[in-house]
Every structure is written in C-alpha cells, then in structure tokens.
Amino acid sequence: MSDIKPILEVRNLRVEFPTRRGLLVALDDVSFSIAPGEVLGVVGESGAGKSMTGAAIIGLLEPPGRIAGGQILLEGRRIDNLPYQDLRRIRGREIGAIFQDPLTTLNPLYTVGAQLIETMVTHLPLNPAQARAKAIEWLELVGIPAAAQRIDSYPHEFSGGMRQRVVIALALCAEPKLIVADEPTTALDVSIQAQVIALLKRLAREKGTAMMLVTHDMGVIAETADRVAVMYAGRIVEIGAVRNVVKHAAHPYSSGLMGSIPPVSRRLDRMQQIDGAMPRLSAIPKGCPYNPRCPKVFDRCMVERPELMPAEGNLAACWLYADGAPAAEAKHHG
Amino acid sequence: MFAFIVSRVLQALPVMLTVALLSFAMFAYVGDPVAIMLGQDYTEAQRTQLISDLGLDQPFFVQFFKFVVNAAQGEFGLSYRLSRPVADLIAERAPATLELALCAAALALAIGVPMGVYTGLYRNSWLSRFFLTFSLIGVSLPTFLIGILLILTFSVWLGWLPSFGRGDTIRWGWWSTGLATWSGLKALILPAITLGLFQLTLIMRLVRAEMLEVLRTDYIKFARARGLTNRAVHFGHALKNTLVPVITITGLQLGAIIAFAIVTETVFQWPGMGLLFIQSVGAADIPVMSAYLLLIALMFVTINLIVDLLYYAVDPRLRIGGGKGGH
C-alpha cells in the first residue's frame, strides 16, 4: 500500500474553535491517508469529530472553527492553506461531497437538471446543451427511472431515496478523485440504505474514485469500506483493515463499539453498551481521553496521552500495546 | 393557472363586499348628509324632497344594493365639500399618489435589497455596521420629521429641489404624469425618499435576516461543496430563497405606502389622494371617504393577488397540482 501515492493525506490535523470560554480543540493530531480507489470508513459517536474531519478536508469548516495545525494533501499538493478561490475550484471538481439529509441538500427552487448542469458547466469544458445530455446520463447512472423526463422535475417531486441518488449524481458529475460522504444513508429508510450504499460502492469502483465514508453505522462500514478509522473525542484511536478491526479490535473503545453491534444469529436479553458518555470538548481528561470509561485503565493512562502504535495488526492509541503494559490479561479481551 | 386566478378573485369578493358595507355604513351613521347638504335655511318640503332624491327613504338593503351597483361602476356620487363627482376627484388625484408610491417602492427595493444582501454576506464589515445603524435611524425617525429635515437641507439651505407641489405635469389621456418633465422629476425626489426610507430600511433588515437564515442551510453548504462560484451561491441560490418573504412584505408595504402616503403628501403639499382624503375627513365629506376606503381595499386585494402570482413564479413547491410522482 505504501508504494502507491495516496489521493488524500491528512497529517497531524488540528482544528480549533475559539469560543468566549476558551479554546476548544475539536480535532487533535488526526492523521490518515486514502489510496486511489480505496474506501476509508470513519466511525465514532456523535461529536467524535468525524464530520468535522470531512468538513476540514473540503474546506468548509463552520466559522469560527479553523485549521490550527497539520496539513491536508491532495495528490501530494497542500490544500489546507489555499486561498478560497483556488479551493473552490477543487471542491466539486477534485473532491466531491455527499451530505446526510437529501431532503435539505438540494435547492428547492431549481430543477435537479439545472443543479446538475450548473455544477458541470462550472467545472468542465461543456456548453449547456452538452451538460444537459451528460446530466441525463448521470441520472440514468444513479438509477433514476425515465431520466430524460425527470431531469426537469424539482427536488420535492422525488422521494428521499431518489433525492439521495440525485445528490450522489451531483457529487460525482464533475468526476472527482475523492468523495467525502458524510452519513450518506443515515436519513434514509433501512430498505433504501442498502441500495444507496450499493450504488455508491459500484460508482466509486467504476470511476476509480476514492471515498471517505463517515458514519456511525458499523454495518455500513463492514459492508463498504476497505479500511476503518475509529474516532473518539477528536482523535483517531484505532485504524486498520475493516476485517481485522471488526474481528480483533485492539483499542478497548473499538472493541466496545464492535461489541455493541447486536448479533443476528442469537437472541440477546440486553444490548452491549459502553458506560458513560464521551467527554465534552471543554473537559477532555488528562492522559488518554477514554480513561474514565475504559474497563482496562491503568496508571499510565491517567497521565500520558498514547499515540497510535501497532496493535493486533492495526494501529491503536492505547498503552496496553506499549512496552511495560499489564500485558497478560490485556491481550485477551474482545 | 387560470383556475387559480379565478378562485382568488372569487375569494376577494366577500372581502370587497364587507368593506363596501362598512363604507356604506358611514353614510348612515357618521353625520347626517341631508343636514350637511341643506345648510342653515331650509323648508320641511325641501328636506323631504332631498331625502327622496337621495333615496334615503328606501329600506337599508335596497340602499346598500344600489350603493354596490353604483360603486362597481365607479359612481360614488357628489363630494359634499367640492360638489363634484367623487370619481373625477379621485381620477385627478390617483396618478400623483400612484407615481409617488411606486417610485418610493422602487427606490426602497433597488437600494434595500442590495444593502440587505451585502449586510447578510459581510456581517462584520464596517460598512455593514454603518448600514445597520443607518437603518435604525430610518426605522425610528417619524416620516414628517424626515420630510421636514429634507426640505430644510435641500430646499431651504441648498435650494436644489422644490419643497412642495408636483412640478409641471403632462397628460396622457386621463393620467397626468410628472415623470416626463424635469421639474416634475425634481419635485418627486424628496417626497419619494421620505416615503420610501422606512420601507427601504425594513426591506434591508428583512433581506439581511433571511440571507443569514438561508446561508446556514444545507443546500447552500452543498452548493459551496459543489464548488460553485460565490456569485452563483449568493445570488442564484441564496437570494432566490429569500424572495418569498420579501415579496410578501413588499406587497403589503406597497399597499400601506399608497394608503398612508397622507403624512408625506401633507408635508410636501403633494396633490394626491392622501391629501384629498385628509381634507375630506376635515369636512366630513363622506362620499369621498367611503370611495377612498373602497379603493384602498381594492388596491390591497389586487396587490395580494399579484403577490400570490409571484409566489407561484418563484417557488415551484407552491404550484398546486404542478407535481408529478412525488413522495
């Protein structure tokens, strides 16, 4: 993997929110990369920083949030410090974005065709007539029936699932190399979710598009992603191949997360859960941020913050995998 | 579309009839027209004669029916004060008021909308802060004071613009316009600013609030994520979504400008309907007052119809029966 040049490389990304009560660090020391055609899943609880990471990459952090450190590289070129106008040309053209709620991401006053044509004409050397023909192709590609007629329909004339297909067409229509999909199926009916995920996966494979798939749904990750990054309190706590993380989660938080997926094969009286709640950004504990909830906590966790280190074939930010950890019982969890 | 207009017109009928009833009731309950018309010296025979001439001895509903039929034909009888047909008086005065009101509204829109967009987009720039402070003055200063201050500055001190009247007018059929002559245009400037200033600040604040609201929506974020130019995002996507409330308020305000131009017309001695109305109130000239009431009601109903049609043009979700498929 390391000899292929990554599409996206994020190095030590730090995002801060200056507030009246002081500085909040929303993302701290986040590093990962995505190879061409690869799907990286990003999971975590609400507020762990998953969506924030996506917003930072496409350069659309909500003010007053700002990138305070680190680098974001697209095909080796730094994009985190580009002026707004240059970044605009990258958005849509090189990085496509898909948002959570298809009911609110389409402008209600324009036909889906107008929105597709507008996006393509902005980025590609097409005249409006050519763009219209391409728009119909795209609508067909994402599975809108009777695309040639539906192109002149308004968003409110489509169902939620169909609208998300339109959003996918909009994100892909300028053929970007990377898609940042922020909870693309969360707002959809369960029966539609699988279809939309299958569509995204198929299109990404056909077009060779890499994807960062942000979700809190481990099922979606397991089905779609090649690798997965688990986030907690603004940091990546574990990253590795999906199969391995699901089977041998190294970090106690990821293993808790995997344990809370209800098995289909047997009945449970009680769902597994992780006690407590994620700390607020203003009150992240010293040492490992997971220490108040961790069942395997020991002295070192309370004072020193762990970095990512090799663990069970993945990388995990956990002192259990450092030299001198209370080893014997540590490695037999999960 | 046609059915929509027809249904709106039918809905307007009860409104107009209710206003007609109110303005008719003024004849019956505000003052005694017979006493007013006869003056001091009269015989009982003259009085009975006048009552039967005016049809006042007939039952209430017959009188009301006649009133409505006449009003529908533009017949409002004679002014008590000027002894001339009310319809003629209004036809003489209406162009002045309408020109003034439309110019004030156009001014308010042409300046208020861009200012609102600017202050919405660049919330923290010093120019935005200046506009907001300025708009507070516009909202809080009473109209007559603004008018007087303008007269003081531009007519008395600088002597650039006339302080009263309409200037020279040109007649096009029954319509007299001041827009075609230099002195007419000069005379229009100060009253139009006076009348439009409040509307301007109102529209600016409304557009600003709506822009701030719309800029937070997901579809604007998505439009940015698609890499559209700022121009397309701000004016194509954001501004268009602020239009529905702006159209509503502008419509209502245009009605209000026409109906309540009275203060401005008084300050500038503008020969419009407002001035006619205020003089008629002073003289208890009921035919003029009731005709004015009906005319204003008609104006509001018409403006509302136009506003509804504009909604229809702006927002596809409001096009009844326009959708196919759907959820």
XYZ file of C-alpha atoms in Angstrom:
661
model
C 0.000 0.000 0.000
C 2.789 2.371 0.875
C 4.282 2.425 -2.634
C 1.047 3.770 -4.202
C 0.826 7.534 -3.940
C -2.223 8.346 -1.813
C -5.048 10.533 -3.159
C -5.514 12.161 0.189
C -3.101 12.512 3.028
C -4.014 14.137 6.314
C -1.086 14.869 8.639
C -1.475 15.832 12.286
C -4.636 17.813 11.557
C -5.732 20.072 14.393
C -8.989 22.041 14.328
C -9.762 24.657 16.951
C -12.845 26.622 17.899
C -12.093 29.848 19.703
C -15.058 30.497 21.995
C -15.771 33.015 24.688
C -14.985 30.411 27.324
C -11.661 29.498 25.790
C -10.200 27.433 23.037
C -11.902 24.155 22.123
C -9.809 21.602 20.301
C -12.249 19.722 18.074
C -9.670 17.644 16.199
C -6.243 16.838 17.527
C -3.385 15.124 15.749
C -5.574 13.366 13.173
C -3.501 11.563 10.532
C -4.560 9.123 7.845
C -4.331 8.598 4.115
C -6.602 7.247 1.403
C -5.229 5.394 -1.630
C -6.754 5.735 -5.127
C -9.977 3.736 -5.301
C -9.896 2.963 -1.610
C -12.879 3.381 0.742
C -11.933 4.559 4.209
C -14.707 4.293 6.791
C -14.681 6.735 9.707
C -16.786 5.737 12.731
C -17.418 7.135 16.156
C -20.098 8.547 18.406
C -21.770 11.889 17.716
C -19.299 14.666 18.376
C -16.215 12.479 17.960
C -15.048 14.692 15.092
C -15.951 12.504 12.112
C -17.925 15.126 10.210
C -15.509 17.826 11.313
C -12.688 15.916 9.608
C -14.735 15.777 6.397
C -15.587 19.488 6.611
C -11.905 20.363 7.150
C -10.908 18.379 4.051
C -13.409 20.108 1.781
C -12.502 23.442 3.366
C -15.978 24.159 4.691
C -15.466 24.328 8.461
C -18.180 26.392 10.084
C -16.684 29.597 11.460
C -15.203 30.217 13.983
C -13.711 26.740 13.504
C -10.317 26.788 11.847
C -7.434 24.547 10.949
C -4.808 25.361 13.537
C -2.170 22.840 12.611
C -1.183 19.972 10.369
C -1.518 19.536 6.643
C -4.032 18.194 4.151
C -2.546 16.976 0.884
C -4.465 16.106 -2.245
C -2.248 14.065 -4.537
C 0.765 15.439 -2.735
C -0.332 19.088 -3.029
C -1.200 21.042 0.108
C -4.785 22.250 0.018
C -5.421 23.340 3.614
C -3.725 26.716 3.119
C -5.080 27.548 -0.343
C -6.922 30.824 -0.881
C -10.714 30.491 -1.041
C -10.919 30.858 -4.825
C -8.401 28.076 -5.510
C -10.090 25.793 -3.011
C -13.428 26.449 -4.698
C -12.052 25.043 -7.953
C -11.020 21.879 -6.114
C -14.399 21.417 -4.461
C -16.744 19.527 -6.725
C -14.018 19.062 -9.342
C -11.494 17.043 -7.341
C -13.280 16.389 -4.070
C -16.989 15.650 -4.177
C -19.171 15.809 -1.083
C -22.341 13.993 -0.073
C -24.286 15.166 2.948
C -26.577 13.441 5.341
C -30.078 14.667 4.603
C -31.131 14.555 0.951
C -34.316 16.444 1.852
C -32.323 19.561 2.690
C -29.215 19.374 0.484
C -30.959 20.164 -2.792
C -32.062 23.714 -3.505
C -35.874 23.545 -3.617
C -36.203 26.316 -6.213
C -34.191 24.715 -9.008
C -34.849 21.584 -11.047
C -32.426 18.722 -10.484
C -31.285 19.164 -14.086
C -30.468 22.839 -13.527
C -28.380 21.949 -10.470
C -26.504 19.203 -12.333
C -25.891 21.389 -15.374
C -24.738 24.291 -13.195
C -22.202 22.057 -11.436
C -20.836 20.570 -14.650
C -20.623 23.861 -16.530
C -18.726 25.356 -13.575
C -16.041 22.659 -13.646
C -15.947 21.043 -17.074
C -15.459 22.500 -20.567
C -19.064 21.816 -21.600
C -21.715 24.035 -23.089
C -25.188 23.886 -21.505
C -26.581 21.550 -24.192
C -23.744 19.055 -23.737
C -24.072 19.370 -19.970
C -27.780 18.587 -20.223
C -27.085 15.411 -22.171
C -24.481 14.436 -19.564
C -26.932 15.252 -16.773
C -29.455 12.801 -18.219
C -26.695 10.177 -18.427
C -25.825 10.759 -14.783
C -29.428 10.480 -13.656
C -29.665 7.173 -15.513
C -26.400 6.040 -13.974
C -27.661 6.640 -10.434
C -30.863 4.781 -11.248
C -33.493 7.496 -11.719
C -36.184 5.964 -13.938
C -37.268 7.979 -17.008
C -34.310 10.303 -16.500
C -34.955 12.276 -19.704
C -38.310 13.423 -18.315
C -37.360 13.636 -14.660
C -34.475 15.994 -15.354
C -36.932 18.894 -15.335
C -38.512 17.906 -12.031
C -37.969 19.792 -8.801
C -36.443 18.103 -5.749
C -39.789 17.984 -3.909
C -41.143 15.761 -6.675
C -38.709 12.984 -5.695
C -38.744 10.621 -2.705
C -35.943 10.713 -0.117
C -34.044 7.793 -1.610
C -34.319 9.234 -5.129
C -33.117 12.598 -3.869
C -30.047 10.978 -2.346
C -29.365 9.402 -5.742
C -29.562 12.901 -7.257
C -27.145 14.150 -4.571
C -24.757 11.325 -5.476
C -25.012 12.291 -9.150
C -24.259 15.912 -8.186
C -21.226 14.887 -6.132
C -19.851 12.683 -8.909
C -20.806 14.621 -12.040
C -17.520 16.522 -12.341
C -15.715 13.185 -11.826
C -13.755 13.991 -8.668
C -10.992 11.671 -7.482
C -12.230 11.684 -3.908
C -15.699 11.627 -2.373
C -16.313 12.735 1.196
C -19.611 11.103 2.141
C -20.923 12.356 5.483
C -23.539 9.918 6.811
C -24.971 9.374 3.320
C -27.553 6.835 4.429
C -28.451 7.925 7.959
C -31.566 9.865 6.956
C -32.899 7.121 4.686
C -35.245 4.198 5.314
C -33.382 0.993 6.139
C -34.650 -0.648 2.948
C -33.253 2.225 0.872
C -29.929 2.409 2.733
C -28.600 -0.825 1.225
C -29.490 0.324 -2.303
C -27.786 3.677 -1.888
C -24.667 2.112 -0.359
C -24.510 -0.447 -3.179
C -24.854 2.379 -5.726
C -22.106 4.454 -4.111
C -19.801 1.470 -3.914
C -20.445 0.485 -7.537
C -19.920 4.014 -8.901
C -16.780 4.537 -6.841
C -15.354 1.292 -8.189
C -16.326 2.008 -11.801
C -14.903 5.533 -11.748
C -11.912 4.630 -9.589
C -12.998 7.220 -7.027
C -11.587 7.057 -3.525
C -14.054 7.623 -0.722
C -14.062 8.777 2.858
C -17.254 7.347 4.315
C -18.263 8.975 7.583
C -20.919 7.092 9.508
C -21.810 5.830 12.945
C -23.179 2.632 11.423
C -20.630 -0.184 11.740
C -22.783 -2.334 9.475
C -22.360 0.116 6.593
C -18.604 0.263 7.220
C -18.235 -3.509 7.360
C -20.068 -3.818 4.065
C -18.433 -0.976 2.164
C -15.078 0.114 3.487
C -11.604 -1.297 2.909
C -10.119 0.303 5.995
C -11.691 1.905 9.005
C -10.660 4.699 11.368
C -12.319 4.801 14.795
C -12.558 8.292 16.253
C -13.047 9.338 19.860
C -13.041 12.852 21.319
C -11.427 14.406 18.250
C -8.715 11.787 17.802
C -8.234 8.616 15.838
C -7.966 5.826 18.410
C -7.647 2.922 16.019
C -7.131 2.470 12.302
C -6.751 -0.705 10.241
C -8.266 -3.041 7.691
C -12.028 -3.390 8.253
C -11.971 -7.157 8.601
C -9.261 -7.049 11.208
C -10.741 -4.202 13.228
C -14.131 -5.916 13.339
C -12.636 -9.239 14.388
C -9.702 -8.135 16.538
C -10.390 -4.627 17.717
C -7.345 -3.589 19.702
C -8.453 -0.407 21.438
C -10.899 -1.032 24.300
C -13.166 1.656 22.787
C -13.305 -0.010 19.363
C -13.881 -3.397 20.914
C -16.714 -1.847 22.932
C -18.084 -0.336 19.725
C -17.885 -3.691 17.920
C -19.431 -5.412 20.951
C -22.452 -3.131 20.749
C -23.400 -4.416 17.285
C -26.241 -6.839 18.055
C -25.530 -10.274 16.559
C -28.186 -11.554 14.186
C -27.533 -15.201 14.993
C -28.656 -15.269 18.633
C -31.096 -13.501 20.889
C -29.793 -11.037 23.434
C -31.602 -10.102 26.594
C -29.630 -6.915 26.830
C -27.657 -4.992 24.221
C -23.998 -4.473 24.966
C -23.208 -0.887 25.758
C -20.315 1.323 26.758
C -20.970 3.021 30.083
C -20.738 6.773 30.383
C -20.599 9.377 27.670
C -17.914 10.944 25.531
C -16.340 13.909 27.354
C -17.233 17.367 26.188
C -14.534 19.173 24.223
C -14.117 21.605 27.076
C -13.446 18.812 29.593
C -11.221 16.242 27.924
C -9.446 14.343 30.693
C -5.684 14.292 31.097
C -3.877 11.322 29.665
C -5.904 9.024 27.459
C -9.283 10.696 26.809
C -11.034 7.346 27.117
C -9.720 6.669 30.635
C -12.941 7.426 32.582
C -14.871 4.792 30.621
C -12.164 2.244 29.919
C -12.510 -1.126 31.648
C -8.770 -1.794 31.284
C -7.470 1.503 32.570
C -4.160 1.564 34.468
C -1.851 4.214 35.899
C -0.116 5.244 32.714
C -3.468 6.016 31.014
C -4.156 8.689 33.607
C -1.037 10.754 32.955
C 0.245 10.275 29.423
C -1.565 10.504 26.136
C -0.998 7.462 23.898
C -0.020 7.803 20.231
C -1.023 5.318 17.531
C 1.118 2.177 17.828
C 0.964 -1.275 16.230
C -1.608 -3.464 17.946
C -3.222 -6.709 16.796
C -2.363 -5.918 13.162
C -3.948 -2.475 13.385
C -2.729 0.835 14.762
C -4.238 1.761 18.113
C -3.704 4.644 20.510
C -3.627 2.568 23.661
C -0.959 1.985 26.336
C -1.925 -1.681 26.526
C 0.217 -2.226 23.463
C 3.264 -0.338 24.671
C 6.169 -1.974 26.396
C 5.604 -2.490 30.081
C 1.798 -2.670 29.928
C -0.011 -5.061 32.279
C 0.294 -7.476 29.396
C -1.019 -10.892 30.249
C -4.683 -10.146 30.768
C -4.659 -7.154 28.431
C -4.452 -9.088 25.217
C -7.394 -11.351 25.932
C -10.326 -9.052 25.581
C -12.968 -8.868 22.918
C -53.182 28.848 -13.524
C -56.364 30.437 -14.859
C -58.442 28.482 -12.333
C -56.109 29.750 -9.607
C -56.728 33.383 -10.589
C -60.481 32.846 -10.817
C -60.597 31.242 -7.386
C -58.569 34.107 -5.905
C -60.886 36.685 -7.463
C -63.897 34.842 -6.045
C -62.251 34.819 -2.624
C -61.750 38.568 -2.903
C -65.463 39.243 -3.445
C -66.592 38.745 0.189
C -63.724 40.986 1.321
C -64.810 43.752 -1.021
C -68.486 43.375 -0.012
C -67.586 43.636 3.667
C -65.578 46.805 3.053
C -68.464 48.131 0.931
C -70.826 47.509 3.832
C -68.521 49.402 6.187
C -68.071 52.334 3.872
C -71.810 52.416 3.206
C -72.471 52.392 6.939
C -70.537 55.656 7.180
C -73.327 57.396 5.296
C -75.885 56.134 7.742
C -74.029 56.628 10.987
C -71.432 59.375 10.543
C -73.194 62.734 10.419
C -76.377 63.500 8.530
C -75.815 64.125 4.813
C -79.184 65.835 4.499
C -78.355 68.351 7.189
C -74.912 68.910 5.658
C -76.274 69.461 2.146
C -79.158 71.697 3.146
C -77.126 74.088 5.195
C -78.810 76.535 7.608
C -82.077 77.584 5.979
C -84.497 75.065 4.522
C -88.171 74.195 4.485
C -89.612 70.864 5.503
C -90.685 70.310 1.877
C -87.116 70.770 0.633
C -85.927 68.304 3.254
C -88.420 65.599 2.247
C -87.637 66.235 -1.390
C -83.902 65.801 -0.817
C -84.435 62.646 1.243
C -86.435 61.041 -1.533
C -83.975 62.331 -4.197
C -81.137 60.693 -2.335
C -83.186 57.511 -1.866
C -82.769 57.681 1.899
C -86.427 56.726 2.478
C -85.868 53.300 0.961
C -85.092 50.142 3.002
C -81.470 49.595 4.123
C -80.790 46.662 1.801
C -82.174 48.398 -1.227
C -79.944 51.372 -0.482
C -76.921 49.109 0.038
C -77.634 47.216 -3.181
C -77.796 50.475 -5.128
C -74.575 51.630 -3.480
C -72.759 48.456 -4.509
C -74.075 48.590 -8.079
C -73.033 52.236 -8.395
C -69.667 51.648 -6.762
C -68.959 48.784 -9.153
C -69.475 51.277 -11.988
C -67.254 53.869 -10.347
C -70.205 56.012 -9.237
C -69.729 57.392 -5.746
C -71.958 60.437 -6.027
C -71.013 64.060 -5.384
C -68.481 65.349 -2.947
C -70.238 67.363 -0.214
C -67.314 69.745 0.002
C -66.497 70.341 -3.646
C -69.865 69.443 -5.233
C -68.085 67.491 -7.934
C -68.330 63.783 -8.785
C -66.117 61.781 -6.420
C -64.906 59.575 -9.275
C -63.495 62.639 -11.067
C -61.764 63.887 -7.934
C -60.097 60.528 -7.374
C -59.140 60.122 -11.025
C -57.433 63.528 -10.825
C -55.555 62.672 -7.672
C -54.739 58.983 -8.132
C -51.878 59.387 -10.650
C -49.980 61.657 -8.268
C -50.227 59.192 -5.383
C -49.524 56.135 -7.510
C -46.451 57.684 -9.108
C -45.141 58.754 -5.744
C -45.820 55.360 -4.144
C -44.346 53.315 -6.979
C -41.228 55.477 -7.117
C -40.824 55.166 -3.350
C -41.255 51.380 -3.557
C -38.844 51.077 -6.474
C -36.313 53.152 -4.547
C -36.775 51.007 -1.452
C -36.304 47.774 -3.414
C -33.449 48.970 -5.606
C -31.419 50.113 -2.607
C -32.810 47.938 0.200
C -32.256 44.530 -1.430
C -28.575 45.045 -2.324
C -27.918 46.549 1.109
C -29.616 43.577 2.742
C -27.586 41.103 0.697
C -24.374 42.949 1.494
C -25.010 43.157 5.234
C -26.054 39.495 5.245
C -22.904 38.325 3.491
C -20.391 40.560 5.243
C -21.869 40.738 8.700
C -18.827 42.183 10.380
C -17.558 44.732 7.876
C -17.647 48.351 8.969
C -19.929 49.195 6.044
C -22.495 46.646 7.269
C -22.380 48.157 10.734
C -22.860 51.599 9.221
C -25.866 50.392 7.172
C -27.421 48.820 10.253
C -27.030 51.960 12.320
C -28.414 53.995 9.456
C -31.375 51.628 9.135
C -32.147 52.074 12.811
C -32.451 55.803 12.168
C -34.681 55.116 9.181
C -36.963 52.912 11.245
C -37.185 55.167 14.258
C -37.463 58.688 12.793
C -41.063 59.707 12.119
C -41.926 60.362 8.458
C -42.884 64.015 8.895
C -39.560 64.758 10.597
C -37.590 63.159 7.769
C -39.629 65.176 5.261
C -39.041 68.423 7.115
C -35.325 67.736 7.522
C -35.030 67.016 3.801
C -36.873 70.197 2.926
C -34.659 72.159 5.285
C -31.491 70.728 3.758
C -32.239 70.502 0.061
C -34.811 73.265 -0.439
C -34.030 75.891 2.174
C -30.266 75.646 2.623
C -29.090 74.246 -0.673
C -32.030 75.343 -2.795
C -31.596 72.400 -5.152
C -35.068 70.903 -5.040
C -38.592 72.281 -4.699
C -40.170 71.984 -1.262
C -43.771 71.438 -2.336
C -46.082 70.518 -5.212
C -45.659 68.251 -8.159
C -43.941 70.466 -10.703
C -45.128 70.519 -14.306
C -47.199 67.580 -15.391
C -48.070 66.178 -18.799
C -51.376 64.491 -19.532
C -51.567 61.087 -21.180
C -55.285 60.537 -21.602
C -56.755 60.879 -18.110
C -53.396 60.126 -16.485
C -51.260 63.100 -15.558
C -47.597 62.362 -15.097
C -44.757 64.304 -13.546
C -42.195 61.775 -14.698
C -41.798 63.314 -18.140
C -40.733 66.807 -17.127
C -37.578 67.973 -15.427
C -39.430 69.965 -12.760
C -41.787 67.025 -12.169
C -38.852 64.704 -11.564
C -37.154 67.195 -9.282
C -40.349 67.601 -7.285
C -40.648 63.839 -6.923
C -37.235 63.222 -5.336
C -37.776 64.486 -1.802
C -41.262 63.008 -1.252
C -40.178 59.660 -2.710
C -37.184 59.482 -0.363
C -39.348 60.488 2.574
C -41.982 57.882 1.806
C -39.521 55.155 0.821
C -36.948 55.488 3.591
C -38.839 53.436 6.148
C -39.634 50.745 3.560
C -36.009 50.743 2.453
C -34.723 50.043 5.929
C -37.441 47.470 6.529
C -36.588 45.605 3.317
C -32.884 45.809 4.068
C -33.331 44.322 7.522
C -35.680 41.650 6.201
C -33.340 40.613 3.370
C -30.421 40.563 5.805
C -32.253 38.336 8.289
C -33.411 35.995 5.537
C -29.945 35.830 3.988
C -28.413 34.903 7.338
C -31.058 32.202 7.698
C -30.638 30.827 4.183
C -26.827 30.891 4.290
C -26.974 28.408 7.151
C -28.997 25.850 5.201
C -27.625 22.553 3.926
C -28.305 23.369 0.292
C -26.057 26.420 0.478
C -23.359 24.314 2.123
C -23.841 21.721 -0.600
C -23.720 24.393 -3.307
C -20.354 25.508 -1.885
C -19.204 21.882 -1.666
C -20.026 21.548 -5.366
C -17.525 24.313 -5.989
C -19.974 26.844 -7.435
C -18.748 30.419 -7.651
C -19.621 32.784 -4.827
C -21.727 34.773 -7.237
C -23.829 31.719 -8.114
C -24.148 30.689 -4.474
C -25.080 34.125 -3.160
C -27.308 35.459 -5.901
C -28.545 32.296 -7.600
C -29.105 30.042 -4.630
C -29.298 32.210 -1.516
C -31.051 35.366 -2.714
C -33.734 33.494 -4.624
C -34.647 31.609 -1.467
C -35.133 34.858 0.432
C -37.602 36.185 -2.121
C -40.868 34.711 -0.842
C -40.952 36.656 2.445
C -39.524 39.733 0.715
C -42.326 39.656 -1.877
C -44.935 39.280 0.864
C -43.676 42.235 2.874
C -43.064 44.413 -0.173
C -46.603 43.748 -1.378
C -48.158 44.646 1.952
C -45.900 47.676 2.286
C -46.787 48.912 -1.201
C -50.438 48.847 -0.156
C -49.516 50.709 3.003
C -47.459 53.282 1.089
C -50.413 54.067 -1.178
C -52.977 54.104 1.594
C -50.943 56.023 4.124
C -48.993 58.440 1.987
C -51.098 61.033 3.801
C -48.343 62.347 6.048
C -45.823 62.708 3.229
C -48.408 64.290 0.936
C -49.316 66.753 3.649
C -45.704 67.719 4.364
C -44.942 68.265 0.663
C -48.415 69.527 -0.303
C -48.431 66.722 -2.876
C -51.735 66.831 -4.776
C -52.548 63.146 -4.268
C -55.298 61.029 -2.776
C -53.916 61.233 0.721
C -54.201 64.994 0.751
C -57.718 64.722 -0.705
C -58.617 62.220 1.991
C -57.307 64.270 4.900
C -59.150 67.367 3.630
C -62.318 65.269 3.240
C -62.038 63.978 6.784
C -61.806 67.564 7.980
C -65.004 68.471 6.133
C -66.831 65.184 6.935
C -67.040 64.635 3.166
C -68.416 61.122 3.437
C -68.734 60.177 -0.268
C -65.026 60.834 -0.768
C -64.104 58.962 2.407
C -66.145 55.905 1.531
C -64.864 55.825 -2.037
C -61.306 56.127 -0.745
C -61.901 53.242 1.673
C -63.192 51.022 -1.135
C -60.393 51.986 -3.460
C -57.721 51.168 -0.885
C -59.394 47.815 -0.188
C -59.396 47.066 -3.901
C -55.747 48.015 -4.077
C -54.806 45.641 -1.237
C -56.818 42.808 -2.784
C -55.137 43.365 -6.151
C -51.666 43.545 -4.635
C -52.323 40.323 -2.735
C -53.327 38.620 -5.952
C -50.113 39.795 -7.613
C -48.104 38.608 -4.598
C -49.710 35.165 -4.867
C -48.888 35.014 -8.560
C -45.277 35.962 -7.806
C -45.056 33.159 -5.220
C -46.270 30.882 -7.918
C -43.492 32.049 -10.203
C -40.736 31.877 -7.573
C -41.436 28.699 -5.624
C -42.247 25.505 -7.536
C -43.491 23.836 -4.334
C -46.455 26.187 -4.284
C -47.578 25.283 -7.793
C -50.742 23.423 -6.980
C -51.109 20.236 -8.997
C -47.849 21.046 -10.795
C -46.039 17.980 -9.460
C -45.958 14.514 -10.829
C -44.872 11.447 -8.896
C -43.541 12.841 -5.653
C -43.276 11.124 -2.363
